[in-house]
PDB file of C-alpha atoms in Angstrom:
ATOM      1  CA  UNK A   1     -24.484  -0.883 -13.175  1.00 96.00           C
ATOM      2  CA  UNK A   2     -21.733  -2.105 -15.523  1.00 98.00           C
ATOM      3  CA  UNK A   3     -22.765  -2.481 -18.982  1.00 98.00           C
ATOM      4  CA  UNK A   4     -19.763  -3.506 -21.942  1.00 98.00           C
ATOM      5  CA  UNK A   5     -19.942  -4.906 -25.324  1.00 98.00           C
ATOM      6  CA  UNK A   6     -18.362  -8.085 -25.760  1.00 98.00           C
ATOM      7  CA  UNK A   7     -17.363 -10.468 -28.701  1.00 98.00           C
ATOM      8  CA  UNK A   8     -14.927 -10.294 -31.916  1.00 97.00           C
ATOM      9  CA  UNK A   9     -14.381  -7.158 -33.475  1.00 95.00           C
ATOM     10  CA  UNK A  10     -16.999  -5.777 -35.445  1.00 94.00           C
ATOM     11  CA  UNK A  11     -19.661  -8.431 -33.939  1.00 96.00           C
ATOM     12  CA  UNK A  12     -19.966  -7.256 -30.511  1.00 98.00           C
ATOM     13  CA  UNK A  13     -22.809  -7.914 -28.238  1.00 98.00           C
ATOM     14  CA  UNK A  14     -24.370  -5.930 -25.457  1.00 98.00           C
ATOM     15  CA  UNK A  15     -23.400  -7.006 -21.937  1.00 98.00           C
ATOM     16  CA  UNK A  16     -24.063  -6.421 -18.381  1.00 97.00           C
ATOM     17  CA  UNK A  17     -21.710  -7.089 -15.558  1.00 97.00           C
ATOM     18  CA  UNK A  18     -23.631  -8.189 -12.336  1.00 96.00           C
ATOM     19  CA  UNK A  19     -23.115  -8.022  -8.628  1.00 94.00           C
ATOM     20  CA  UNK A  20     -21.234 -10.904  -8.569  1.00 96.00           C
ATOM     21  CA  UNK A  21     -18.846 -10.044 -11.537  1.00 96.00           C
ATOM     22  CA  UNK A  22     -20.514 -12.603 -13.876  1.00 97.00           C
ATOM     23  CA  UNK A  23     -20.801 -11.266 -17.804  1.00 98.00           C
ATOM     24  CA  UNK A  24     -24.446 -11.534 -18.277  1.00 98.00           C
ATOM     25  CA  UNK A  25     -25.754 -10.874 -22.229  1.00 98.00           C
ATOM     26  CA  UNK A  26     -27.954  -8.480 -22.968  1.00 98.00           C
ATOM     27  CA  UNK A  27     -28.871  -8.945 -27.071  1.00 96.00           C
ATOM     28  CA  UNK A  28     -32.428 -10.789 -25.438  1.00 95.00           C
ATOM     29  CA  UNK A  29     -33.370  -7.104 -24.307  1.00 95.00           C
ATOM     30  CA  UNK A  30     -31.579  -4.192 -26.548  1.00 95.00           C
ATOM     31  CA  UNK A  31     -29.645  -4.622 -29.927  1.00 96.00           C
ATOM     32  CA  UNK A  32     -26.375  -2.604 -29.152  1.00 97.00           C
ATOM     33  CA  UNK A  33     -24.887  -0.274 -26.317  1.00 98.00           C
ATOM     34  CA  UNK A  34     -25.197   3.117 -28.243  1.00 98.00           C
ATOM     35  CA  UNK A  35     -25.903   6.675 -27.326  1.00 97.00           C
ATOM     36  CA  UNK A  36     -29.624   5.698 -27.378  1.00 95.00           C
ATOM     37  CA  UNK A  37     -29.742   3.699 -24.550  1.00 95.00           C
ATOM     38  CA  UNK A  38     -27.781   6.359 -22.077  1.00 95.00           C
ATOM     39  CA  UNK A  39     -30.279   8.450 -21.423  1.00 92.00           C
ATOM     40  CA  UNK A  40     -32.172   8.760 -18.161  1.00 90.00           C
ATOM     41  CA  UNK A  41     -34.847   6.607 -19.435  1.00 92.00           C
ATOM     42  CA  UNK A  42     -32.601   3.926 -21.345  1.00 93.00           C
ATOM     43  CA  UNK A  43     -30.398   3.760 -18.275  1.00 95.00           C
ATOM     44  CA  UNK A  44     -33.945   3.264 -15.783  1.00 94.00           C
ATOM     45  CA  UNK A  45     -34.913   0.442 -18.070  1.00 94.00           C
ATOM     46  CA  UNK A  46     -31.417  -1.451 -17.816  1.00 96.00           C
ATOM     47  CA  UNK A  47     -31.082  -0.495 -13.497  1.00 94.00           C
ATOM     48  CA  UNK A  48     -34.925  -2.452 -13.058  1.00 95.00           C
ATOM     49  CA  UNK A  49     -33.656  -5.656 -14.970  1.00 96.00           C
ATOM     50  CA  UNK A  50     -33.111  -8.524 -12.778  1.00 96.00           C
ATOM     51  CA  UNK A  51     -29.330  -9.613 -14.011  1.00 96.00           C
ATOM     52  CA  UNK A  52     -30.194 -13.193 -12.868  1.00 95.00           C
ATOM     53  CA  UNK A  53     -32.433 -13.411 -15.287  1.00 96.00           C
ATOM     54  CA  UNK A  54     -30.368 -12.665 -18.168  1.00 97.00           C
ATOM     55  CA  UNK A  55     -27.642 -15.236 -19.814  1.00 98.00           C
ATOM     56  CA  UNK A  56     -24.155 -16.009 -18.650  1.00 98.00           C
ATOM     57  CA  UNK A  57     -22.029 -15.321 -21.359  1.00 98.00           C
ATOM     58  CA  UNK A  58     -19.031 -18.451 -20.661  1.00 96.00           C
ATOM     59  CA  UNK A  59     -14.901 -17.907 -21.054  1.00 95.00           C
ATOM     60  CA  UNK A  60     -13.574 -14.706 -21.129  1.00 95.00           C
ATOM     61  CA  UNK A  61     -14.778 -12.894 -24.336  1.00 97.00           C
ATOM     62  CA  UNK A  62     -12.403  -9.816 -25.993  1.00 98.00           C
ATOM     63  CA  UNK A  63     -14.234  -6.988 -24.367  1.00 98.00           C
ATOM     64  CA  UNK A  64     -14.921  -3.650 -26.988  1.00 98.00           C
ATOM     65  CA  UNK A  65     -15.239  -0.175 -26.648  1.00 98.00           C
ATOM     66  CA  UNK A  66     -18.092  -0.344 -23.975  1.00 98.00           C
ATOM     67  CA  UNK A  67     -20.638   2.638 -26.594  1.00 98.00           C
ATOM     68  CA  UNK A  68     -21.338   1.950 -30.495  1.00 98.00           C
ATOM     69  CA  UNK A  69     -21.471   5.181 -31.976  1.00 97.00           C
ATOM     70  CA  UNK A  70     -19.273   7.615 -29.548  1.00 98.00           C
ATOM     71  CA  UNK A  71     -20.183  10.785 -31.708  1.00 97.00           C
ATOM     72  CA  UNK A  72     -16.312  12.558 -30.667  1.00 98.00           C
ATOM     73  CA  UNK A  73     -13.706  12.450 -28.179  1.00 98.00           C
ATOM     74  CA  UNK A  74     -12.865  15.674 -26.375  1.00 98.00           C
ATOM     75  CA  UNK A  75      -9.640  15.503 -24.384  1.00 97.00           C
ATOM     76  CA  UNK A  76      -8.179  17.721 -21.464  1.00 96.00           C
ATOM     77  CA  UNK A  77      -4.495  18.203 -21.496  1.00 92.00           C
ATOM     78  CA  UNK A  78      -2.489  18.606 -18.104  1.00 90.00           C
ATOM     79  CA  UNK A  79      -5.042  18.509 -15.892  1.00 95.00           C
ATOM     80  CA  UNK A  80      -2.698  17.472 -12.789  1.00 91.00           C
ATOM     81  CA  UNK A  81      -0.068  19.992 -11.903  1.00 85.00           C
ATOM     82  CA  UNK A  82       2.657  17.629 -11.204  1.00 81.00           C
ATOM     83  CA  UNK A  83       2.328  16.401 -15.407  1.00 80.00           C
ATOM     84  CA  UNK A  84       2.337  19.990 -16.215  1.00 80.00           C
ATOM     85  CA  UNK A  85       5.858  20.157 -14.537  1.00 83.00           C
ATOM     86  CA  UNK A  86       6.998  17.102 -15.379  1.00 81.00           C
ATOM     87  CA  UNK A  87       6.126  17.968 -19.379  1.00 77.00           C
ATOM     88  CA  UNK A  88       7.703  21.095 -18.664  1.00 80.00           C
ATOM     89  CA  UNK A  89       4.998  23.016 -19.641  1.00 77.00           C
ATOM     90  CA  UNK A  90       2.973  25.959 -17.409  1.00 83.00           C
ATOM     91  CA  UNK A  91      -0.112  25.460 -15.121  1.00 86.00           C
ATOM     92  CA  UNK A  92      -3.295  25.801 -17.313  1.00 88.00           C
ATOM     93  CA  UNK A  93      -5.131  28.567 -16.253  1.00 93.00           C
ATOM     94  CA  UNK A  94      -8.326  27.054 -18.334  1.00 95.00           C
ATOM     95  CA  UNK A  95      -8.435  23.900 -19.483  1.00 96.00           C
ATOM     96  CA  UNK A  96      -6.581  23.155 -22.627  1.00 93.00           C
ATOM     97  CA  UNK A  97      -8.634  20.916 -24.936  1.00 95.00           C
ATOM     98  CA  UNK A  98      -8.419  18.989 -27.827  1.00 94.00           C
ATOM     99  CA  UNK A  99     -10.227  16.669 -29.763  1.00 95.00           C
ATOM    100  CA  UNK A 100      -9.008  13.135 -30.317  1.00 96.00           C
ATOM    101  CA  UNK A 101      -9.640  11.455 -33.604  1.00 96.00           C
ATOM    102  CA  UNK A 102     -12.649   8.668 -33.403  1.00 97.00           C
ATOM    103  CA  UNK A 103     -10.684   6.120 -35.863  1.00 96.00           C
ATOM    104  CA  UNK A 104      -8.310   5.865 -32.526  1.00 97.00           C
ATOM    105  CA  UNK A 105     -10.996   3.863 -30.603  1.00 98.00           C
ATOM    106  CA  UNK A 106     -10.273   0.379 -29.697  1.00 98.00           C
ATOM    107  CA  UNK A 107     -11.201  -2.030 -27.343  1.00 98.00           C
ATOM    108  CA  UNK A 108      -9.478  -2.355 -23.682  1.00 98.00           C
ATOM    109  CA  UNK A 109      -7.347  -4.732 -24.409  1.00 98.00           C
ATOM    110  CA  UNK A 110      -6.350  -4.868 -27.996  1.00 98.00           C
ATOM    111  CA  UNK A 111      -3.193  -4.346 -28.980  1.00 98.00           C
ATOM    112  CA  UNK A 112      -1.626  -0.713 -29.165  1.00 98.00           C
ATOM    113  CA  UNK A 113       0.522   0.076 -32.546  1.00 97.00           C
ATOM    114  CA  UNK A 114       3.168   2.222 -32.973  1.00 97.00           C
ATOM    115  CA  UNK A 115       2.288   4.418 -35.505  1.00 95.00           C
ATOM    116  CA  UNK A 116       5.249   4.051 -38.748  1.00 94.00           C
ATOM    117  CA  UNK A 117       8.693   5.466 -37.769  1.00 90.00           C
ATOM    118  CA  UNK A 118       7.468   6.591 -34.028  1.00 92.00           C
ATOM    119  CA  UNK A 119      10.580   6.951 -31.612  1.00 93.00           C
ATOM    120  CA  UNK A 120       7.834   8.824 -28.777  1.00 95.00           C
ATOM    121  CA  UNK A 121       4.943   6.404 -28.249  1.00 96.00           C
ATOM    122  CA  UNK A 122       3.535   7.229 -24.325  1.00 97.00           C
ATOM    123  CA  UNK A 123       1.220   6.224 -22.286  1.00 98.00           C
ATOM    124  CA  UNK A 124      -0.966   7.887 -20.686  1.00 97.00           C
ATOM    125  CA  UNK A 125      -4.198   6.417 -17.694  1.00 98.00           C
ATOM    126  CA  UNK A 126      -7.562   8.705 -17.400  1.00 98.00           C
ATOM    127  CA  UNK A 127     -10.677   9.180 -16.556  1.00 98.00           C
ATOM    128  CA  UNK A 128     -13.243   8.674 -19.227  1.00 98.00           C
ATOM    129  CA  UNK A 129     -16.957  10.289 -18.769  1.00 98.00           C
ATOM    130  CA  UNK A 130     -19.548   9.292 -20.859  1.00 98.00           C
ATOM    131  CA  UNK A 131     -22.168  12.083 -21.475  1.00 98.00           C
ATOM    132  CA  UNK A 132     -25.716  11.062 -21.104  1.00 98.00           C
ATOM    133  CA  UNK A 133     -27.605  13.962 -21.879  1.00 97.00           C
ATOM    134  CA  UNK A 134     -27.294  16.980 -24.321  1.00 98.00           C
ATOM    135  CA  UNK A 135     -25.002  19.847 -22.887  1.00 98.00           C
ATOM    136  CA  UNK A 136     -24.822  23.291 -23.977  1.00 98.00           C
ATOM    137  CA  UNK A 137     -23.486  26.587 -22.275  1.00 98.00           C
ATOM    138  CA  UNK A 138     -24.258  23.963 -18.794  1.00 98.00           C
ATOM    139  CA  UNK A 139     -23.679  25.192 -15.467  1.00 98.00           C
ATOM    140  CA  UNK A 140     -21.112  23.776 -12.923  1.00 98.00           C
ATOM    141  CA  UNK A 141     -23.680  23.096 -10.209  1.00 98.00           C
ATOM    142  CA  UNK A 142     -25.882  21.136 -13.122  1.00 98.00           C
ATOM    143  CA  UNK A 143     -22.496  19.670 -14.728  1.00 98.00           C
ATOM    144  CA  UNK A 144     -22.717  16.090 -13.499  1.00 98.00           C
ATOM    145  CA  UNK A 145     -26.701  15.434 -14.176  1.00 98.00           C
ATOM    146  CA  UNK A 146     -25.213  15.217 -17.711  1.00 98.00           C
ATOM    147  CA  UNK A 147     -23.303  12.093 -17.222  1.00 98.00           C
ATOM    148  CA  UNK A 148     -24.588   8.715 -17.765  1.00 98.00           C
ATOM    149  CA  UNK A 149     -20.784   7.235 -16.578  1.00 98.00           C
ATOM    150  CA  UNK A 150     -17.700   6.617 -16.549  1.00 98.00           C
ATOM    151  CA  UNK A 151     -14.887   4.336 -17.889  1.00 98.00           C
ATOM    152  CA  UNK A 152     -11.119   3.647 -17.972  1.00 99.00           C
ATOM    153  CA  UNK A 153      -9.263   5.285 -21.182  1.00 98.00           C
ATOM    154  CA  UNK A 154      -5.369   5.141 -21.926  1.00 98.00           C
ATOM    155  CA  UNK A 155      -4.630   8.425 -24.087  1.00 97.00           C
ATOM    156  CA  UNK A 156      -1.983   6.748 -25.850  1.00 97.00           C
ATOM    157  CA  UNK A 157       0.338  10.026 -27.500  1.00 94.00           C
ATOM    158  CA  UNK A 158       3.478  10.244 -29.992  1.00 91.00           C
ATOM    159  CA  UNK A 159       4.926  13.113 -28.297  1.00 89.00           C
ATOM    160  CA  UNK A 160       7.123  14.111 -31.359  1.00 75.00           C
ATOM    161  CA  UNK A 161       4.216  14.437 -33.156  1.00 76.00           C
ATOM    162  CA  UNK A 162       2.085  16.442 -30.542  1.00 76.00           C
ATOM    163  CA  UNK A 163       5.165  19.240 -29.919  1.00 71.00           C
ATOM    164  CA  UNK A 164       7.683  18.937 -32.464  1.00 68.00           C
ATOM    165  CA  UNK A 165       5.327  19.450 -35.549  1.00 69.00           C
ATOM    166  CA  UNK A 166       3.808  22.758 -35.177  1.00 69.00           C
ATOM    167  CA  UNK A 167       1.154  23.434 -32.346  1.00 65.00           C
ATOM    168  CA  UNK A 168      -1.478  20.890 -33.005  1.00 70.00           C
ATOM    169  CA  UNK A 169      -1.740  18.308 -30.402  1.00 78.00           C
ATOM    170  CA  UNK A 170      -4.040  16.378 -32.255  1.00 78.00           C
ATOM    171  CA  UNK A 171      -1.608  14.893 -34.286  1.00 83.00           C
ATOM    172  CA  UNK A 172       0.425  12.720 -31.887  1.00 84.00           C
ATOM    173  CA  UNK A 173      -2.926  11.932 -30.263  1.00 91.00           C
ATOM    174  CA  UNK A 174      -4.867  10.201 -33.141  1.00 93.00           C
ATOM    175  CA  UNK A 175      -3.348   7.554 -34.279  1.00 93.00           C
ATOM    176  CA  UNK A 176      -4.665   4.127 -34.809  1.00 96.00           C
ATOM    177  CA  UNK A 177      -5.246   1.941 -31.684  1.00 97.00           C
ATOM    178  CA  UNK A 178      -4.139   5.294 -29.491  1.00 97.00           C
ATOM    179  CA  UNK A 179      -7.783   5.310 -27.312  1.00 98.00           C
ATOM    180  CA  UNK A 180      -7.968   2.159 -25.352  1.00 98.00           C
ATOM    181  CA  UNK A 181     -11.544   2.297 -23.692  1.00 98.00           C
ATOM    182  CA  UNK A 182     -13.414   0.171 -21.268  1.00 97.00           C
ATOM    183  CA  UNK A 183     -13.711  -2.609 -20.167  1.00 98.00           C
ATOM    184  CA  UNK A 184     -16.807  -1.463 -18.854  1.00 98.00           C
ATOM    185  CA  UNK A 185     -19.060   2.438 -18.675  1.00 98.00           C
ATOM    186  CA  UNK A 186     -19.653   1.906 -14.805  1.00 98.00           C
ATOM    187  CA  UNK A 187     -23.350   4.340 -13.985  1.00 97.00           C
ATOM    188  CA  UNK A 188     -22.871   7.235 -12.290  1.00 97.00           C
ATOM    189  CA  UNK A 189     -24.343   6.163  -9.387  1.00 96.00           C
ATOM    190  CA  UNK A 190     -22.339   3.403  -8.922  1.00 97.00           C
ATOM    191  CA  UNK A 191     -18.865   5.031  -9.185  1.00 98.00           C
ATOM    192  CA  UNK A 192     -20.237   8.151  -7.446  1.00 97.00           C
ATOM    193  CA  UNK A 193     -17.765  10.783  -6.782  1.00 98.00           C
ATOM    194  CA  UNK A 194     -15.704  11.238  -9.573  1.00 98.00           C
ATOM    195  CA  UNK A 195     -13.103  12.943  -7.473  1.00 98.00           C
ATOM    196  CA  UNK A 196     -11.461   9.832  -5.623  1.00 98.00           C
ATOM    197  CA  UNK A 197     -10.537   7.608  -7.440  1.00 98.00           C
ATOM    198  CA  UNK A 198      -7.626   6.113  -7.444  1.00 98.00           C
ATOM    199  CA  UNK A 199      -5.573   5.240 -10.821  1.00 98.00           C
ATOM    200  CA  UNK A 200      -2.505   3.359 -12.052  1.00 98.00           C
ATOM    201  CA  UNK A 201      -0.101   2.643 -15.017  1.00 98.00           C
ATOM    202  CA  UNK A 202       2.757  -0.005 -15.513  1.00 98.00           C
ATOM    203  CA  UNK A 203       4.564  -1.172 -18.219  1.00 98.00           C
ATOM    204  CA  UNK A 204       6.171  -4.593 -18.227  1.00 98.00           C
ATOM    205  CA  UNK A 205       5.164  -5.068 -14.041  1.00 98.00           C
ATOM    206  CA  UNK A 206       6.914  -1.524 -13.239  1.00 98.00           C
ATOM    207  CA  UNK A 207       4.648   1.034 -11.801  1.00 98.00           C
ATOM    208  CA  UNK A 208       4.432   4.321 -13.650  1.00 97.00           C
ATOM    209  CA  UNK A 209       1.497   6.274 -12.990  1.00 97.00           C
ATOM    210  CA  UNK A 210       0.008   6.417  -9.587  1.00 97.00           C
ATOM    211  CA  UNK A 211      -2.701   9.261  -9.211  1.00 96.00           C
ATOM    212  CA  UNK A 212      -6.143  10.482  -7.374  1.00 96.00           C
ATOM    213  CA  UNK A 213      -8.285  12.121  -9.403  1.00 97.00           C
ATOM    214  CA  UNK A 214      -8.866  14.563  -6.693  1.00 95.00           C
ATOM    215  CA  UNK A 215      -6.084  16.081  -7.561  1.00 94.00           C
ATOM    216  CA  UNK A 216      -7.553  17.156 -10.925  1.00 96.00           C
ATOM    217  CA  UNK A 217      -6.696  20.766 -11.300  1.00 96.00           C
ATOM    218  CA  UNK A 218     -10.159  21.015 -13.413  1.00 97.00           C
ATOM    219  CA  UNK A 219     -12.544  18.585 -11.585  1.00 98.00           C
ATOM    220  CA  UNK A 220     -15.998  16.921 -13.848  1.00 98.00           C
ATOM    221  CA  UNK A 221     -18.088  19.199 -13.122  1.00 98.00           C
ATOM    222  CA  UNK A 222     -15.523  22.066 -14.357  1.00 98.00           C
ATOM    223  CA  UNK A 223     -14.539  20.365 -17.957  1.00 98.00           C
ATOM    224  CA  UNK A 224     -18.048  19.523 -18.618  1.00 98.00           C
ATOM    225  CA  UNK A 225     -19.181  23.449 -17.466  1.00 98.00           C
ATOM    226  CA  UNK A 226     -16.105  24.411 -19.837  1.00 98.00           C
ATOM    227  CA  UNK A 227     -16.474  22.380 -22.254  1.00 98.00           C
ATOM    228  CA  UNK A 228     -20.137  22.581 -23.647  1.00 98.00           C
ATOM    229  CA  UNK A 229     -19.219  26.331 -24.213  1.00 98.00           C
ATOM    230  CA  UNK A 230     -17.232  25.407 -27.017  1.00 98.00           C
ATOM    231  CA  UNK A 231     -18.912  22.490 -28.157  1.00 98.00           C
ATOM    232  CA  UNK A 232     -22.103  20.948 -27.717  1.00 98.00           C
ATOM    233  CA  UNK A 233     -21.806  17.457 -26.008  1.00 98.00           C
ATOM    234  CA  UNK A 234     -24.014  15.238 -27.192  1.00 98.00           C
ATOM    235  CA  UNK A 235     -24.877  11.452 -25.605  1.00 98.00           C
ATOM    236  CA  UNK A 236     -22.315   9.044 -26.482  1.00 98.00           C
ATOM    237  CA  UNK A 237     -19.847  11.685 -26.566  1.00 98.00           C
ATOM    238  CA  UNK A 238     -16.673  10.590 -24.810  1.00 98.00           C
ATOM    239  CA  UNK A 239     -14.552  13.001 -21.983  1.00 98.00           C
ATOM    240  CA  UNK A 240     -11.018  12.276 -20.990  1.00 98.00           C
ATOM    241  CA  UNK A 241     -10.112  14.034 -18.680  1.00 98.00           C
ATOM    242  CA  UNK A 242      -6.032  14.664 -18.102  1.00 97.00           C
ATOM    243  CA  UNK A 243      -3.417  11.896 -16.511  1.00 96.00           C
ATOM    244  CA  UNK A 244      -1.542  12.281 -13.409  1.00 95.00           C
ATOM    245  CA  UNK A 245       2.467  12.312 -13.230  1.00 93.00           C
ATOM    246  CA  UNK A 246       4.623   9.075 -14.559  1.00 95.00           C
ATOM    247  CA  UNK A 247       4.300   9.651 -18.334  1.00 96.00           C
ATOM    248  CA  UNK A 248       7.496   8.235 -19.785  1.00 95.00           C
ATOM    249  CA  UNK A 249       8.132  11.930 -21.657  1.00 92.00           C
ATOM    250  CA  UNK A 250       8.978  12.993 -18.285  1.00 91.00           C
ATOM    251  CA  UNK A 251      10.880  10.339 -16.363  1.00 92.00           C
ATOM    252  CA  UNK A 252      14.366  11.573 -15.072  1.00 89.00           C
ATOM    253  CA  UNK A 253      17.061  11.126 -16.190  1.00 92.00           C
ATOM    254  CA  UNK A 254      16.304   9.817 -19.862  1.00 94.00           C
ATOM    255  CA  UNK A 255      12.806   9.673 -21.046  1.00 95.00           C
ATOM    256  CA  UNK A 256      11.183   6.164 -21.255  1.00 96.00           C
ATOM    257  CA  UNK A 257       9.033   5.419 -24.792  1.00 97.00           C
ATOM    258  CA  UNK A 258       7.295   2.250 -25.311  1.00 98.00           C
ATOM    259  CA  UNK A 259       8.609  -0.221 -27.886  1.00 97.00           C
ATOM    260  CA  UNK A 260       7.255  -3.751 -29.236  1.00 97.00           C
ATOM    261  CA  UNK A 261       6.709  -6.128 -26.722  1.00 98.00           C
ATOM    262  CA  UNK A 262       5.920  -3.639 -24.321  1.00 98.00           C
ATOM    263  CA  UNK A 263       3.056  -4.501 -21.770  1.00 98.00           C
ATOM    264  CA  UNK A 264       0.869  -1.895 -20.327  1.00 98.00           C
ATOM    265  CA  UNK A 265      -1.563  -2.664 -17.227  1.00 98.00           C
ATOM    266  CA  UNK A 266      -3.716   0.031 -15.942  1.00 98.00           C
ATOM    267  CA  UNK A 267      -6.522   0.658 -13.435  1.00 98.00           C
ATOM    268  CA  UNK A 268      -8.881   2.891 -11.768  1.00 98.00           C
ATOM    269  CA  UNK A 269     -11.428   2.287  -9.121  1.00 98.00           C
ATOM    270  CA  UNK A 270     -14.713   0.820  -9.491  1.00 98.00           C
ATOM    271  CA  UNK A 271     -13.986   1.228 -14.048  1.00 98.00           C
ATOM    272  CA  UNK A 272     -11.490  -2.271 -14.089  1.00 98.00           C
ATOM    273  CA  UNK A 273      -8.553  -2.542 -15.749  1.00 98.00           C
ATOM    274  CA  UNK A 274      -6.676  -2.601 -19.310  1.00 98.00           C
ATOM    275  CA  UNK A 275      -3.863  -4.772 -20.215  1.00 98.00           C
ATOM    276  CA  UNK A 276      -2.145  -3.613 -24.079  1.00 98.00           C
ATOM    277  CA  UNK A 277       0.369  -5.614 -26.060  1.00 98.00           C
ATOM    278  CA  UNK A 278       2.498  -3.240 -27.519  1.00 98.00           C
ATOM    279  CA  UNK A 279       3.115  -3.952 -31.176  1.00 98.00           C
ATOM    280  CA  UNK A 280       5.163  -2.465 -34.361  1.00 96.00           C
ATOM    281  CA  UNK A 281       3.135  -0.547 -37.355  1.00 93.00           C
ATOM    282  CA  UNK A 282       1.610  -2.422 -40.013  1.00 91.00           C
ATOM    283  CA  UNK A 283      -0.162  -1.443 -42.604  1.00 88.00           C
ATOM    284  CA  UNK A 284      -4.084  -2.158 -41.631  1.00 86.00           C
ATOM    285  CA  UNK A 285      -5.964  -2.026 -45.077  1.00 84.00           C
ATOM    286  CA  UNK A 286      -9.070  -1.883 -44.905  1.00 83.00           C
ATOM    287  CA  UNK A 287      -9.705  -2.860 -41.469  1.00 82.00           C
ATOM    288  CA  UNK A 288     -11.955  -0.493 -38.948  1.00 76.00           C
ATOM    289  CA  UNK A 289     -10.274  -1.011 -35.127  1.00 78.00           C
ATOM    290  CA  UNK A 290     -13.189   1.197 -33.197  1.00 74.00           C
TER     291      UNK A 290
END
């Protein structure tokens, strides 16, 4: 099962993707794709439907973030040897986690900003999981009962800001526009093993990233285990889960960073694809992106 949100921003409707890849609406049956509706019981209700039943949503709508309400973002940083090498940094031994700001949410394919005076905008393809159901002090073997599914994310980073201002990585990982999710959370048991999937990034047609996440050095079942010791994970809550070699940080012989006008295109099984306009800073007002 693929359910999305779909519309302008800020007026998103509930969707469901079916079989045949046809958006089909869901408002008729719930109000909003929140942490509510992920549980085993929500996610029962939504499986029994009969998607031929439901409306066709015509065109090609903006797609949203795919949950209303993600309650945090909890990242894991190089979780695939070769980017450890490549960033120049050692092996993890445990995972090294972060948290990545909510106010960087936005929809698949929105634009990605710059943030004001960056020089070290990257890029970034992952795994997303979507939690499902409360996890605390969880077992490994129990881990993945806890998901409700998964999705494409694009930890966007300003790597002068994660490493050259004091040891906080959180601050060249929240910026505005800098968590691309979606287009889709894809169930659990339709993607089901999280550990073969293949991904991709390019920017402007060139390939970039090309990964398996079976080569995870911390697999789903591990973060989620390791993670719920630290903090509880509650549903909604949103995983990422590390990016494979290509960043630009590390390309040889002179790092790559994006600039406007940049396109990025990335992809992992079964969870779609994301296509970004890159675009200067501007100054946003008021004006909520997530």
């Amino acid at each position: 099962m693929k359910l999305c949100r779909y519309g302008p921003r800020g007026s998103e409707k509930p969707g469901l993707l079916d079989a045949e890849g046809v958006l089909r609406d869901l408002s008729g049956v719930l109000a909003d794709v929140t942490p509510d509706t992920l549980g085993a019981e929500g996610l029962a209700k939504l499986a029994a439907l009969d998607p031929a039943a439901l409306p066709v949503v015509e065109g090609t709508p903006r797609y949203g973030v795919p949950v209303k309400g993600i309650g945090k973002i909890v990242a894991i940083g190089l979780n695939y040897e070769d980017h450890a090498i490549e960033s120049g940094l050692p092996i993890p031994t445990e995972p090294v986690m972060f948290m990545k700001a909510l106010s960087s949410l936005t929809g698949p394919n929105d634009e990605v900003m710059i943030p004001k005076d960056s020089t070290h905008t990257d890029w970034e393809v992952e795994l997303g999981v979507i939690i499902g159901r409360t996890a605390r002090y969880v077992e490994e073997a129990d881990a993945l009962s806890h998901v409700a599914g998964y999705v494409l994310a694009n930890d966007v980073s300003e790597r002068f800001n994660q490493k050259q201002r004091g040891s906080q990585w959180s601050k060249g990982k929240g910026h505005d526009t800098f968590c691309p999710v979606g287009p889709w959370l894809v169930s659990a048991d339709e993607v089901g093993n999280p550990q073969a999937l293949d991904m991709f990034l390019d920017v402007n047609g060139q390939r970039m990233q090309t990964g398996n996440t079976k080569t995870m050095i911390f697999d789903v079942r591990q973060i989620i285990a390791y993670a719920s010791r630290f903090v509880t994970l509650y549903p909604g809550d949103l995983i990422i889960t590390g990016t494979p070699p290509g960043v630009g940080e590390g390309k040889k012989p002179d790092a790559i960073y994006l600039k406007a006008g940049d396109t990025m295109t990335l992809g992992i099984d079964k969870l779609g694809t994301q296509t970004q306009q890159v675009v200067a800073w501007r100054d946003l007002g008021d004006e909520v992106l997530g």
